[in-house]
Amino acid sequence: MNNLTNYHSHCDFCDGHAPMELFVREAVKEGFSSYGISSHAPFPVQNGCNMQKEKMTAYLEEFRRLKRLYSSEIDLYIGLEIDFLDDSFNPSIDYFQSLPLDYRIGSVHYIVASDGTPVDTDGSPERFRNYVDTYFDGDVKEVVHRFYRSSFRMIELGGFDFLGHLDKIGLNASLYCPGLDRESWYKKWVTDYLEEVASRNLLVEVNTKAWETRGRFYPNHDYFELMNDLGIRVVVNSDAHYPEKINAGRIEALCALAQAGYTNVWQFCKGNWVDVPIED
Ligand SMILES: [Zn+2]
Ligand SMILES: [Zn+2]
């Protein structure tokens, strides 16, 4: 069994840039042993990223068609990347738990501003800057606090198989305020969070989407050693929005994990999460 897997993958049911089938075909072509589709789940506020709720049936049907069609070539799984917004909307709610999915990713993209507005912390640095200035009076520290408070609440409520890009706020926040992610209060958020993640024995994604462009994994590779010391299990994912990106950053992430002391990563095998040695 090789380490060619990916379970964080968008397609044109959400903000991905190609039909689901092209991601599957690319995975077959590149020799992936298993592959998972995980569109951004429907969200209460209309936006350009999340799947519309009306498309859920078609999403599941299209996946079933592909699973049948490619069953002899690759092990396919269907999931969703589900946003944490607040106690009433997050991966644990009945709607997501009752969908016939193979797995669920828990991700924080949105935080709630004081006036109740859900504010997307993801996306371009320019938009992030505009949102911090508009909704938080330029207080980027408060934005970070809210991001990690939401993250803590998400894992308290549960309902997901692994955590998506758990420190993603670190990129936009440190573009807003250079060096912010090296300050002790920031590192304490990440460290405390990782300790809580470890105490709950949660599976964590190492997200490689920004490796080529920003030289950054989520979680940042500075934390890999600590994660290994804490016994945190990891799954390497590319968060691909283009078929040609499904394998981006994978080797680099596996090498960085091995260097930090990791010997195994987690993969889906016949419907179960199993740990697999990192190959040389
Ligand atoms: Zn995401
Ligand atoms: Zn994603």
mmCIF file of C-alpha atoms and ligand atoms in Angstrom:
data_model
loop_
_atom_site.group_PDB
_atom_site.id
_atom_site.type_symbol
_atom_site.label_atom_id
_atom_site.label_comp_id
_atom_site.label_asym_id
_atom_site.label_seq_id
_atom_site.Cartn_x
_atom_site.Cartn_y
_atom_site.Cartn_z
ATOM 1 C CA MET A 1 0.000 0.000 0.000
ATOM 2 C CA ASN A 2 1.527 3.323 -1.002
ATOM 3 C CA ASN A 3 1.057 6.764 0.555
ATOM 4 C CA LEU A 4 -0.691 8.099 -2.530
ATOM 5 C CA THR A 5 -4.008 9.104 -1.031
ATOM 6 C CA ASN A 6 -6.047 12.265 -0.637
ATOM 7 C CA TYR A 7 -9.305 12.856 1.194
ATOM 8 C CA HIS A 8 -9.604 16.620 0.944
ATOM 9 C CA SER A 9 -10.720 17.438 -2.572
ATOM 10 C CA HIS A 10 -13.156 19.949 -3.988
ATOM 11 C CA CYS A 11 -14.914 19.837 -7.364
ATOM 12 C CA ASP A 12 -17.496 21.876 -9.243
ATOM 13 C CA PHE A 13 -20.243 20.976 -6.766
ATOM 14 C CA CYS A 14 -18.565 23.677 -4.629
ATOM 15 C CA ASP A 15 -15.625 25.929 -5.526
ATOM 16 C CA GLY A 16 -13.462 23.306 -7.245
ATOM 17 C CA HIS A 17 -12.527 24.016 -10.838
ATOM 18 C CA ALA A 18 -13.433 20.725 -12.540
ATOM 19 C CA PRO A 19 -16.100 18.007 -12.422
ATOM 20 C CA MET A 20 -15.759 15.290 -9.778
ATOM 21 C CA GLU A 21 -14.897 12.699 -12.433
ATOM 22 C CA LEU A 22 -11.760 14.548 -13.557
ATOM 23 C CA PHE A 23 -10.353 14.427 -10.016
ATOM 24 C CA VAL A 24 -11.036 10.687 -9.888
ATOM 25 C CA ARG A 25 -9.457 10.130 -13.309
ATOM 26 C CA GLU A 26 -6.369 12.081 -12.279
ATOM 27 C CA ALA A 27 -6.094 10.014 -9.093
ATOM 28 C CA VAL A 28 -6.300 6.796 -11.145
ATOM 29 C CA LYS A 29 -3.719 8.140 -13.596
ATOM 30 C CA GLU A 30 -1.308 9.029 -10.794
ATOM 31 C CA GLY A 31 -1.707 5.630 -9.146
ATOM 32 C CA PHE A 32 -3.511 6.709 -5.979
ATOM 33 C CA SER A 33 -4.649 3.764 -3.861
ATOM 34 C CA SER A 34 -7.613 5.669 -2.462
ATOM 35 C CA TYR A 35 -9.277 9.026 -2.967
ATOM 36 C CA GLY A 36 -11.967 11.037 -1.228
ATOM 37 C CA ILE A 37 -14.202 13.846 -2.481
ATOM 38 C CA SER A 38 -15.052 16.501 0.121
ATOM 39 C CA SER A 39 -16.971 19.489 -1.194
ATOM 40 C CA HIS A 40 -17.602 22.453 1.072
ATOM 41 C CA ALA A 41 -20.851 21.512 2.801
ATOM 42 C CA PRO A 42 -23.965 23.680 2.433
ATOM 43 C CA PHE A 43 -23.728 26.738 4.677
ATOM 44 C CA PRO A 44 -26.461 29.037 6.102
ATOM 45 C CA VAL A 45 -25.088 32.115 4.317
ATOM 46 C CA GLN A 46 -24.933 32.193 0.515
ATOM 47 C CA ASN A 47 -21.381 32.477 -0.791
ATOM 48 C CA GLY A 48 -19.289 31.415 -3.761
ATOM 49 C CA CYS A 49 -17.574 28.473 -2.026
ATOM 50 C CA ASN A 50 -20.101 26.210 -0.343
ATOM 51 C CA MET A 51 -22.299 23.695 -2.139
ATOM 52 C CA GLN A 52 -25.974 24.575 -2.375
ATOM 53 C CA LYS A 53 -28.156 22.308 -0.278
ATOM 54 C CA GLU A 54 -30.343 21.452 -3.283
ATOM 55 C CA LYS A 55 -27.332 19.835 -4.929
ATOM 56 C CA MET A 56 -26.716 17.285 -2.173
ATOM 57 C CA THR A 57 -28.687 14.478 -3.820
ATOM 58 C CA ALA A 58 -26.912 14.990 -7.150
ATOM 59 C CA TYR A 59 -23.550 15.116 -5.326
ATOM 60 C CA LEU A 60 -24.152 11.756 -3.673
ATOM 61 C CA GLU A 61 -25.515 10.233 -6.894
ATOM 62 C CA GLU A 62 -22.599 11.376 -8.991
ATOM 63 C CA PHE A 63 -20.231 9.883 -6.454
ATOM 64 C CA ARG A 64 -22.064 6.532 -6.500
ATOM 65 C CA ARG A 65 -21.838 6.489 -10.305
ATOM 66 C CA LEU A 66 -18.077 7.091 -10.202
ATOM 67 C CA LYS A 67 -17.536 4.552 -7.442
ATOM 68 C CA ARG A 68 -19.181 1.882 -9.593
ATOM 69 C CA LEU A 69 -17.389 2.977 -12.748
ATOM 70 C CA TYR A 70 -13.889 3.034 -11.221
ATOM 71 C CA SER A 71 -14.294 0.280 -8.613
ATOM 72 C CA SER A 72 -11.612 -1.934 -10.171
ATOM 73 C CA GLU A 73 -9.099 0.936 -10.337
ATOM 74 C CA ILE A 74 -9.311 2.879 -7.091
ATOM 75 C CA ASP A 75 -10.893 2.885 -3.640
ATOM 76 C CA LEU A 76 -13.242 5.903 -3.583
ATOM 77 C CA TYR A 77 -14.850 7.679 -0.627
ATOM 78 C CA ILE A 78 -17.360 10.462 -0.252
ATOM 79 C CA GLY A 79 -17.176 13.124 2.423
ATOM 80 C CA LEU A 80 -17.848 16.769 3.095
ATOM 81 C CA GLU A 81 -15.734 19.585 4.476
ATOM 82 C CA ILE A 82 -18.110 20.959 7.090
ATOM 83 C CA ASP A 83 -17.788 24.434 8.558
ATOM 84 C CA PHE A 84 -18.021 25.211 12.223
ATOM 85 C CA LEU A 85 -20.057 28.391 12.608
ATOM 86 C CA ASP A 86 -21.618 28.128 16.069
ATOM 87 C CA ASP A 87 -23.461 25.651 18.300
ATOM 88 C CA SER A 88 -26.360 25.499 15.859
ATOM 89 C CA PHE A 89 -24.294 24.895 12.725
ATOM 90 C CA ASN A 90 -21.282 22.579 12.786
ATOM 91 C CA PRO A 91 -20.294 19.007 11.858
ATOM 92 C CA SER A 92 -22.207 17.478 14.794
ATOM 93 C CA ILE A 93 -25.705 18.634 13.773
ATOM 94 C CA ASP A 94 -28.293 16.052 12.701
ATOM 95 C CA TYR A 95 -28.325 17.130 9.065
ATOM 96 C CA PHE A 96 -24.661 16.230 8.545
ATOM 97 C CA GLN A 97 -24.746 13.180 10.771
ATOM 98 C CA SER A 98 -27.684 11.708 8.881
ATOM 99 C CA LEU A 99 -26.170 12.073 5.386
ATOM 100 C CA PRO A 100 -24.793 8.804 3.947
ATOM 101 C CA LEU A 101 -21.140 9.898 3.933
ATOM 102 C CA ASP A 102 -17.965 7.877 4.397
ATOM 103 C CA TYR A 103 -16.329 10.658 6.402
ATOM 104 C CA ARG A 104 -16.616 14.260 7.556
ATOM 105 C CA ILE A 105 -13.933 16.949 7.805
ATOM 106 C CA GLY A 106 -14.315 19.588 10.503
ATOM 107 C CA SER A 107 -12.941 22.992 9.429
ATOM 108 C CA VAL A 108 -13.139 26.517 10.749
ATOM 109 C CA HIS A 109 -13.299 29.172 8.036
ATOM 110 C CA TYR A 110 -15.852 31.524 9.594
ATOM 111 C CA ILE A 111 -15.850 33.410 12.857
ATOM 112 C CA VAL A 112 -18.769 35.430 14.148
ATOM 113 C CA ALA A 113 -18.352 39.202 14.525
ATOM 114 C CA SER A 114 -19.841 41.071 17.504
ATOM 115 C CA ASP A 115 -22.844 42.135 15.410
ATOM 116 C CA GLY A 116 -23.533 38.479 14.557
ATOM 117 C CA THR A 117 -22.124 38.558 11.013
ATOM 118 C CA PRO A 118 -20.335 35.354 9.953
ATOM 119 C CA VAL A 119 -16.950 36.507 8.652
ATOM 120 C CA ASP A 120 -14.869 34.288 6.357
ATOM 121 C CA THR A 121 -11.243 34.270 7.544
ATOM 122 C CA ASP A 122 -10.148 32.189 4.556
ATOM 123 C CA GLY A 123 -9.604 33.502 1.048
ATOM 124 C CA SER A 124 -7.329 36.225 -0.216
ATOM 125 C CA PRO A 125 -5.123 38.294 2.148
ATOM 126 C CA GLU A 126 -6.684 41.462 0.701
ATOM 127 C CA ARG A 127 -10.204 40.369 1.564
ATOM 128 C CA PHE A 128 -9.043 39.227 4.995
ATOM 129 C CA ARG A 129 -7.523 42.652 5.652
ATOM 130 C CA ASN A 130 -10.734 44.329 4.600
ATOM 131 C CA TYR A 131 -12.821 42.089 6.901
ATOM 132 C CA VAL A 132 -10.515 42.592 9.900
ATOM 133 C CA ASP A 133 -10.706 46.353 9.431
ATOM 134 C CA THR A 134 -14.457 46.405 8.776
ATOM 135 C CA TYR A 135 -15.764 43.957 11.381
ATOM 136 C CA PHE A 136 -13.020 43.981 14.026
ATOM 137 C CA ASP A 137 -11.660 47.521 13.854
ATOM 138 C CA GLY A 138 -8.263 46.226 12.782
ATOM 139 C CA ASP A 139 -7.940 43.980 15.842
ATOM 140 C CA VAL A 140 -6.378 40.940 14.174
ATOM 141 C CA LYS A 141 -5.529 39.457 17.567
ATOM 142 C CA GLU A 142 -9.236 39.297 18.379
ATOM 143 C CA VAL A 143 -9.836 37.538 15.061
ATOM 144 C CA VAL A 144 -7.242 34.915 16.003
ATOM 145 C CA HIS A 145 -8.783 34.490 19.479
ATOM 146 C CA ARG A 146 -12.181 33.903 17.915
ATOM 147 C CA PHE A 147 -10.770 31.440 15.385
ATOM 148 C CA TYR A 148 -9.219 29.258 18.098
ATOM 149 C CA ARG A 149 -12.199 29.600 20.448
ATOM 150 C CA SER A 150 -14.368 28.284 17.609
ATOM 151 C CA SER A 151 -11.839 25.516 16.987
ATOM 152 C CA PHE A 152 -11.970 24.416 20.638
ATOM 153 C CA ARG A 153 -15.765 24.411 20.553
ATOM 154 C CA MET A 154 -15.812 22.413 17.330
ATOM 155 C CA ILE A 155 -13.795 19.576 18.840
ATOM 156 C CA GLU A 156 -15.933 19.653 21.983
ATOM 157 C CA LEU A 157 -19.001 19.064 19.830
ATOM 158 C CA GLY A 158 -17.300 16.519 17.531
ATOM 159 C CA GLY A 159 -19.052 14.815 14.622
ATOM 160 C CA PHE A 160 -16.112 14.684 12.207
ATOM 161 C CA ASP A 161 -13.431 12.142 11.233
ATOM 162 C CA PHE A 162 -10.493 14.503 10.998
ATOM 163 C CA LEU A 163 -9.620 18.151 11.492
ATOM 164 C CA GLY A 164 -9.051 20.269 8.381
ATOM 165 C CA HIS A 165 -6.153 22.786 8.193
ATOM 166 C CA LEU A 166 -6.266 23.453 11.938
ATOM 167 C CA ASP A 167 -4.067 26.584 12.094
ATOM 168 C CA LYS A 168 -5.011 28.118 8.772
ATOM 169 C CA ILE A 169 -5.659 31.516 10.333
ATOM 170 C CA GLY A 170 -1.881 31.723 10.900
ATOM 171 C CA LEU A 171 -1.246 32.548 7.249
ATOM 172 C CA ASN A 172 -3.701 35.412 6.747
ATOM 173 C CA ALA A 173 -3.107 36.776 10.254
ATOM 174 C CA SER A 174 0.653 36.868 9.721
ATOM 175 C CA LEU A 175 0.241 38.505 6.319
ATOM 176 C CA TYR A 176 -1.870 41.149 8.072
ATOM 177 C CA CYS A 177 0.687 41.501 10.836
ATOM 178 C CA PRO A 178 4.094 40.047 9.902
ATOM 179 C CA GLY A 179 5.603 37.813 12.581
ATOM 180 C CA LEU A 180 2.304 37.394 14.450
ATOM 181 C CA ASP A 181 2.444 33.603 14.202
ATOM 182 C CA ARG A 182 5.848 33.573 15.908
ATOM 183 C CA GLU A 183 4.622 35.526 18.933
ATOM 184 C CA SER A 184 4.285 33.542 22.149
ATOM 185 C CA TRP A 185 0.563 34.202 22.675
ATOM 186 C CA TYR A 186 -0.126 32.870 19.167
ATOM 187 C CA LYS A 187 2.026 29.786 19.635
ATOM 188 C CA LYS A 188 0.253 29.143 22.924
ATOM 189 C CA TRP A 189 -3.090 28.969 21.117
ATOM 190 C CA VAL A 190 -1.741 26.351 18.700
ATOM 191 C CA THR A 191 0.065 24.402 21.415
ATOM 192 C CA ASP A 192 -2.946 24.387 23.758
ATOM 193 C CA TYR A 193 -5.159 23.344 20.893
ATOM 194 C CA LEU A 194 -2.852 20.513 19.846
ATOM 195 C CA GLU A 195 -2.785 19.289 23.451
ATOM 196 C CA GLU A 196 -6.574 19.252 23.520
ATOM 197 C CA VAL A 197 -6.653 17.490 20.141
ATOM 198 C CA ALA A 198 -4.244 14.867 21.497
ATOM 199 C CA SER A 199 -6.248 14.334 24.673
ATOM 200 C CA ARG A 200 -9.276 13.594 22.494
ATOM 201 C CA ASN A 201 -7.209 11.304 20.235
ATOM 202 C CA LEU A 202 -8.389 13.139 17.108
ATOM 203 C CA LEU A 203 -7.058 12.546 13.625
ATOM 204 C CA VAL A 204 -5.457 15.675 12.141
ATOM 205 C CA GLU A 205 -4.955 16.544 8.507
ATOM 206 C CA VAL A 206 -1.620 17.835 7.264
ATOM 207 C CA ASN A 207 -2.900 20.112 4.520
ATOM 208 C CA THR A 208 -0.463 20.723 1.656
ATOM 209 C CA LYS A 209 -2.510 23.203 -0.380
ATOM 210 C CA ALA A 210 -0.283 26.228 0.341
ATOM 211 C CA TRP A 211 3.067 24.442 0.205
ATOM 212 C CA GLU A 212 3.980 25.374 -3.370
ATOM 213 C CA THR A 213 2.833 28.981 -3.133
ATOM 214 C CA ARG A 214 3.524 29.871 0.520
ATOM 215 C CA GLY A 215 5.962 27.216 1.751
ATOM 216 C CA ARG A 216 3.511 26.383 4.496
ATOM 217 C CA PHE A 217 1.636 23.314 5.666
ATOM 218 C CA TYR A 218 -1.398 23.406 7.958
ATOM 219 C CA PRO A 219 -0.491 22.722 10.696
ATOM 220 C CA ASN A 220 2.772 24.566 10.178
ATOM 221 C CA HIS A 221 5.656 22.073 10.144
ATOM 222 C CA ASP A 222 7.199 23.820 13.190
ATOM 223 C CA TYR A 223 4.578 21.880 15.165
ATOM 224 C CA PHE A 224 5.192 18.425 13.657
ATOM 225 C CA GLU A 225 7.637 17.364 16.368
ATOM 226 C CA LEU A 226 5.284 18.402 19.121
ATOM 227 C CA MET A 227 2.426 16.637 17.362
ATOM 228 C CA ASN A 228 4.469 13.471 17.155
ATOM 229 C CA ASP A 229 5.460 13.757 20.826
ATOM 230 C CA LEU A 230 1.792 14.167 21.719
ATOM 231 C CA GLY A 231 0.938 11.049 19.698
ATOM 232 C CA ILE A 232 -1.306 12.930 17.263
ATOM 233 C CA ARG A 233 -2.279 10.797 14.270
ATOM 234 C CA VAL A 234 -2.104 12.496 10.867
ATOM 235 C CA VAL A 235 -3.526 12.149 7.360
ATOM 236 C CA VAL A 236 -1.846 14.019 4.468
ATOM 237 C CA ASN A 237 -4.240 15.870 2.139
ATOM 238 C CA SER A 238 -3.816 18.337 -0.713
ATOM 239 C CA ASP A 239 -7.161 20.205 -0.450
ATOM 240 C CA ALA A 240 -7.132 20.204 -4.256
ATOM 241 C CA HIS A 241 -9.391 22.534 -6.226
ATOM 242 C CA TYR A 242 -7.783 21.537 -9.567
ATOM 243 C CA PRO A 243 -7.209 17.915 -10.731
ATOM 244 C CA GLU A 244 -3.528 18.628 -11.442
ATOM 245 C CA LYS A 245 -3.051 19.635 -7.784
ATOM 246 C CA ILE A 246 -4.178 16.410 -6.128
ATOM 247 C CA ASN A 247 -0.601 15.354 -5.384
ATOM 248 C CA ALA A 248 0.880 18.798 -4.690
ATOM 249 C CA GLY A 249 3.124 18.961 -1.620
ATOM 250 C CA ARG A 250 2.545 15.317 -0.645
ATOM 251 C CA ILE A 251 6.156 14.121 -0.819
ATOM 252 C CA GLU A 252 7.370 17.257 0.956
ATOM 253 C CA ALA A 253 4.839 16.756 3.751
ATOM 254 C CA LEU A 254 5.717 13.079 4.152
ATOM 255 C CA CYS A 255 9.422 13.976 4.311
ATOM 256 C CA ALA A 256 8.812 16.727 6.871
ATOM 257 C CA LEU A 257 6.708 14.352 8.971
ATOM 258 C CA ALA A 258 9.394 11.652 8.799
ATOM 259 C CA GLN A 259 12.021 14.191 9.812
ATOM 260 C CA ALA A 260 9.906 15.145 12.816
ATOM 261 C CA GLY A 261 9.809 11.497 13.875
ATOM 262 C CA TYR A 262 6.589 10.272 12.320
ATOM 263 C CA THR A 263 6.770 6.705 11.007
ATOM 264 C CA ASN A 264 3.115 6.302 9.986
ATOM 265 C CA VAL A 265 0.259 8.206 8.386
ATOM 266 C CA TRP A 266 -3.435 7.331 8.314
ATOM 267 C CA GLN A 267 -5.325 6.225 5.237
ATOM 268 C CA PHE A 268 -8.721 4.827 4.391
ATOM 269 C CA CYS A 269 -8.632 1.131 3.558
ATOM 270 C CA LYS A 270 -11.801 -0.804 2.744
ATOM 271 C CA GLY A 271 -13.866 1.673 4.684
ATOM 272 C CA ASN A 272 -11.649 1.847 7.774
ATOM 273 C CA TRP A 273 -8.978 4.297 8.868
ATOM 274 C CA VAL A 274 -5.695 2.408 9.185
ATOM 275 C CA ASP A 275 -2.135 3.520 9.839
ATOM 276 C CA VAL A 276 0.373 2.863 7.111
ATOM 277 C CA PRO A 277 4.171 3.239 7.274
ATOM 278 C CA ILE A 278 5.646 6.249 5.498
ATOM 279 C CA GLU A 279 7.531 4.821 2.537
ATOM 280 C CA ASP A 280 11.094 5.908 1.745
HETATM 281 ZN ZN ZN B 1 -11.094 24.544 4.101
HETATM 282 ZN ZN ZN B 2 -10.946 22.603 1.519
#
